[in-house]
XYZ file of C-alpha atoms in Angstrom:
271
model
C -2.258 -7.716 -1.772
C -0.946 -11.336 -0.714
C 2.256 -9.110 -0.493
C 3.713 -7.456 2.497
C 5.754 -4.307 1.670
C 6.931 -1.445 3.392
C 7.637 1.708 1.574
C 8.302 4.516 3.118
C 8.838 7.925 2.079
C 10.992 10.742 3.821
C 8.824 14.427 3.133
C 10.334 17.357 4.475
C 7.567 20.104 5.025
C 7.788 23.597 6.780
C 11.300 21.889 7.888
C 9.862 18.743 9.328
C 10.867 15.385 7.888
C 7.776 13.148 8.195
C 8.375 9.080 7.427
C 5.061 6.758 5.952
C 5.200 3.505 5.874
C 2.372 0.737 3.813
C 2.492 -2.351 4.774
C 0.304 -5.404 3.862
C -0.268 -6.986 7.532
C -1.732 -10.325 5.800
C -3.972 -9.871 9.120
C -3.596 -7.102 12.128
C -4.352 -9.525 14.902
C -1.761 -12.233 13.426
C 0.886 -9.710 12.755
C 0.498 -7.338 15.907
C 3.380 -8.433 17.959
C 5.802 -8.221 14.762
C 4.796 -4.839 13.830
C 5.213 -3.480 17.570
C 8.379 -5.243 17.205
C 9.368 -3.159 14.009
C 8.239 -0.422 15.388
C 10.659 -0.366 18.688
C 13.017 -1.771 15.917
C 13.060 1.491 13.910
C 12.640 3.633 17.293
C 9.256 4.687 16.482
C 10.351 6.920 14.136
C 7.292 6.249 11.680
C 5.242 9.319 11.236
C 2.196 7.612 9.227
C 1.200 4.013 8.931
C -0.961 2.737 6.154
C -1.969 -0.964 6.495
C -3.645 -3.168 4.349
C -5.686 -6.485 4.560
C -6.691 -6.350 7.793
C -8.541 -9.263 7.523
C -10.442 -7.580 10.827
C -13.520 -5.547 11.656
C -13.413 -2.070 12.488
C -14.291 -2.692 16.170
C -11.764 -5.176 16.565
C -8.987 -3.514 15.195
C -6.524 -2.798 18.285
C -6.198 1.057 18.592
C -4.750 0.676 22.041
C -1.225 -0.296 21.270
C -0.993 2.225 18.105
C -2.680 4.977 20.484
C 0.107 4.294 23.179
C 2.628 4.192 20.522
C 1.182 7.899 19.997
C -1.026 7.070 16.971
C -4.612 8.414 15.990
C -6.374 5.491 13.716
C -8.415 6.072 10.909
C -9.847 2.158 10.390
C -12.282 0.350 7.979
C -12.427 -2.693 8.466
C -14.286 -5.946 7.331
C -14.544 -9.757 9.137
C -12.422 -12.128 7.449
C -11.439 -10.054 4.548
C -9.684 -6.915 3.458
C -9.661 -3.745 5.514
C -7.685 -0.622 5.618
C -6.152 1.293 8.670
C -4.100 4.846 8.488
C -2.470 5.364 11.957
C -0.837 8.964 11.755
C 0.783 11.143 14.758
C -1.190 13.823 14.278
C -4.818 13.785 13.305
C -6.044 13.961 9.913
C -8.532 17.121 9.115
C -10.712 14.578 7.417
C -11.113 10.885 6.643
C -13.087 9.192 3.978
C -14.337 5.490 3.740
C -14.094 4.299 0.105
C -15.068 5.777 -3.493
C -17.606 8.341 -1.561
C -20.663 6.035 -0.252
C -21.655 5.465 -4.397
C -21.228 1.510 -4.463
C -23.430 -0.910 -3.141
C -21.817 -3.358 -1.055
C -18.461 -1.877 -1.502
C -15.249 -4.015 0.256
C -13.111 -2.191 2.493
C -10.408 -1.309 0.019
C -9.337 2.494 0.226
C -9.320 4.983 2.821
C -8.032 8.817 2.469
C -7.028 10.993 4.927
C -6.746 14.584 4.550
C -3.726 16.301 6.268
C -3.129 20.357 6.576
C -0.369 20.033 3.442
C -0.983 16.700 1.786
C -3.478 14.324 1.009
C -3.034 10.532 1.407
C -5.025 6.920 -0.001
C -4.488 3.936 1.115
C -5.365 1.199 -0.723
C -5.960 -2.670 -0.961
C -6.526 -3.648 -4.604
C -8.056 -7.301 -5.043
C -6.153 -9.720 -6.325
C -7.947 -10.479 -9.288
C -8.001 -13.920 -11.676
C -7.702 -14.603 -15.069
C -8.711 -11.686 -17.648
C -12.203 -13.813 -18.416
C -12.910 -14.732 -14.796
C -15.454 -13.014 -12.531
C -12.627 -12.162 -9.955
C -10.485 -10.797 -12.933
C -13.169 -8.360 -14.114
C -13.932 -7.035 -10.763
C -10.225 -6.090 -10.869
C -10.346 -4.346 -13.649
C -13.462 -2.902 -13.155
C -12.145 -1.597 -9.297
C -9.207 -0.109 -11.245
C -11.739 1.897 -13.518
C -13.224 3.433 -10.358
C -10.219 4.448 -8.991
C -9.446 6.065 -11.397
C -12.658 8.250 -11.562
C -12.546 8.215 -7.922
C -9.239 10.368 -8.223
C -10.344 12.351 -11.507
C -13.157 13.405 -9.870
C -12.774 14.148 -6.288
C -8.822 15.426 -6.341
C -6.841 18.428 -7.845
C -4.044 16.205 -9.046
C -2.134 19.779 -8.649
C -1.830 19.648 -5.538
C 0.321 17.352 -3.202
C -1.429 13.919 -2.986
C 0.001 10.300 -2.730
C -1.631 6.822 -3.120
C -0.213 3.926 -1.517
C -0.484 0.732 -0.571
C -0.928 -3.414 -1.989
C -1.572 -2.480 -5.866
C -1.806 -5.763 -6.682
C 0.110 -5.251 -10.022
C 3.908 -5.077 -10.775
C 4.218 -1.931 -13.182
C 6.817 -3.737 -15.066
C 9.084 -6.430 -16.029
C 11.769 -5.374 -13.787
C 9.073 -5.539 -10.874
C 9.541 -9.182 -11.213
C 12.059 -11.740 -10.612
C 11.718 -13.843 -13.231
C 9.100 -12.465 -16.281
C 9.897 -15.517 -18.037
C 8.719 -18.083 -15.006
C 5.604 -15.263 -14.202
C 4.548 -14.685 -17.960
C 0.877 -14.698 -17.923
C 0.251 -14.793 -13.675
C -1.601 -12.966 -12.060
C -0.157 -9.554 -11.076
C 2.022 -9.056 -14.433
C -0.981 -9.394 -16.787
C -1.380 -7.085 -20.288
C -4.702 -5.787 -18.858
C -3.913 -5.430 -15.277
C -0.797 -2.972 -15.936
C -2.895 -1.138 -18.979
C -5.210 -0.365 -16.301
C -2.493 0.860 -13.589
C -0.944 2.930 -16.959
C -4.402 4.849 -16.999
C -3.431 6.356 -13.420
C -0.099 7.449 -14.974
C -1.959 9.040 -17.452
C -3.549 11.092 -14.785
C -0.712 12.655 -14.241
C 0.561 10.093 -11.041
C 4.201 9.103 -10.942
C 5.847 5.826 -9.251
C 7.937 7.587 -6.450
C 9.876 4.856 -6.360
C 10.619 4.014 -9.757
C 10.740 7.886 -9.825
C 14.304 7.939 -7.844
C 15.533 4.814 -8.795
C 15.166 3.870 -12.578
C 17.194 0.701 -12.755
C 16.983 -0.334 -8.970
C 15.340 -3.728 -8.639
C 13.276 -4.064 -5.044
C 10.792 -6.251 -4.510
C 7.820 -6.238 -1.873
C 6.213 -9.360 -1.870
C 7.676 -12.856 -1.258
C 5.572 -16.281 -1.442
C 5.868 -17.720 2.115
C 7.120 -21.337 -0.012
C 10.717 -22.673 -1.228
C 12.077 -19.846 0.950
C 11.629 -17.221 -1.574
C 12.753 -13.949 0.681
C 16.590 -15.635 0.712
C 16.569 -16.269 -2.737
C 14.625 -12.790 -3.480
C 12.497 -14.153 -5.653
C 9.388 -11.852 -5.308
C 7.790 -9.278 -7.022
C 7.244 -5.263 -6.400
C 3.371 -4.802 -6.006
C 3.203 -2.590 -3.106
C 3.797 0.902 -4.400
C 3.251 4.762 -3.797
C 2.144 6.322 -6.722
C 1.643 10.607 -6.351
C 1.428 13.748 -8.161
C 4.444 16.039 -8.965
C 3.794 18.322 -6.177
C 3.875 15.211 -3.675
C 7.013 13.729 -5.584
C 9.065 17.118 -5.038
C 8.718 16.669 -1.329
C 10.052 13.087 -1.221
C 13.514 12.500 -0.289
C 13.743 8.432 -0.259
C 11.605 5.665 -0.935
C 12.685 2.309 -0.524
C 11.747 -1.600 0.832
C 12.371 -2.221 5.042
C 13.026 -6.283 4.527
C 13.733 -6.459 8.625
C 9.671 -7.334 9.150
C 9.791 -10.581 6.101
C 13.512 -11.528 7.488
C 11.588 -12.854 10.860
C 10.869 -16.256 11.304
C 9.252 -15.774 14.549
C 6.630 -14.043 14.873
C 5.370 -14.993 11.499
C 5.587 -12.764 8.602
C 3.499 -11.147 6.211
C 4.374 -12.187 2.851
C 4.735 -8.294 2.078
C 7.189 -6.431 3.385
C 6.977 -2.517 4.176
C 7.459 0.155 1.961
């Protein structure tokens, strides 16, 4: 998502609060030592982790320090690039690797995990180009199977969230400046059509969802020291259906992981 956000949202089910956090890692094995530092920083007290660009592959990925942090890790990775991990407290009853084994040479973009009262996807959406350009396309074209991915394989009745690097600020007031990012990449016409289509599904922005007019921001380019200034933009988001938004008591930004200068930051922070 070339952002790093954390967003995490407070559930309470059968009387048990449960926190998730996504967080664009900009690379597991660079950022290890600053999420183990988060984590210790927040007291552990993260229920489900969703990472993205892991930049990793699956064998690599280090499930010994979530798994004596008390994690189980549902990984899928890929060398160099990409790669998705969901690191939860208590098993998932099932996990799935992509849009269901259908596309050749798919990237490691999206991984669900199936829990006894909610479903979750996590998700890495490519950056995309220009509208014309080859890496623009695939964009939109990775948007249109995600949204028959979750038309087809969910009952958007039921509680389900999707979260993680979108890629795309929903909106003007998702960015710091619309005037200076007119036209970038991120905040283009046909990029947020093609988020809209998901809305049309029936998913809602949880965070948008309890905060109308808030401004937060989850992404931060790493030059001119744009974190102080806030000058970043809101791509990392958890979208879910009204059952899933009923159970949500917060949803907000954790800026501690960006605010480090040593060891180095992801450009996202959590949500």
């Amino acid at each position: 998502m070339g952002f790093s956000i954390l967003v995490t949202a407070s559930l309470s089910m059968e009387k048990k609060k449960i926190k998730i956090a996504a967080f664009n890692v900009n690379s597991i094995r660079a950022r290890l030592e600053l999420i183990l530092n988060w984590l210790t920083h927040r007291g552990n007290d993260l229920d489900i982790l969703c990472f993205q660009e892991l930049k990793t592959p699956t064998e690599n990925f280090s499930h010994s320090e979530f798994k004596a942090r008390g994690y189980h890790c549902a990984v899928w990775g890929q060398k160099g690039y990409n790669g998705v991990a969901t690191c939860s407290k208590f098993p998932p009853q099932e996990v799935r690797q992509g849009f269901g084994g259908k596309i050749a040479g798919e990237d490691s973009r999206i991984i669900t995990t199936i829990f006894p009262y909610f479903s979750l996807i996590n998700i890495y959406a490519p950056r995309g180009g220009e509208p014309a350009s080859k890496k623009g396309i695939a964009k939109l074209e990775w948007y249109g199977q995600l949204f028959r991915f979750l038309e087809t394989t969910f009952n958007l009745q039921d509680p389900l969230a999707v979260m993680g690097d979108f890629n795309i600020a929903p909106s003007n007031l998702d960015v710091f400046s619309p005037k200076k990012l007119a036209g970038t990449i991120g905040t283009l016409p046909e990029e947020r059509q093609a988020l809209a289509r998901l809305f049309r599904l029936g998913l809602l922005d949880v965070f948008r969802a309890l905060y109308p007019q808030q401004q937060q921001f989850t992404w931060w380019d790493y030059l001119g020291g744009a974190i102080w200034r806030n000058e970043g933009l809101r791509l990392d988001l958890c979208l879910s259906t009204a059952r899933f938004l009923e159970l949500v008591q917060d949803c907000y930004v954790d800026l501690w992981p960006r605010r480090r200068r040593a060891p180095t930051p992801s450009d996202h922070a959590p949500l």
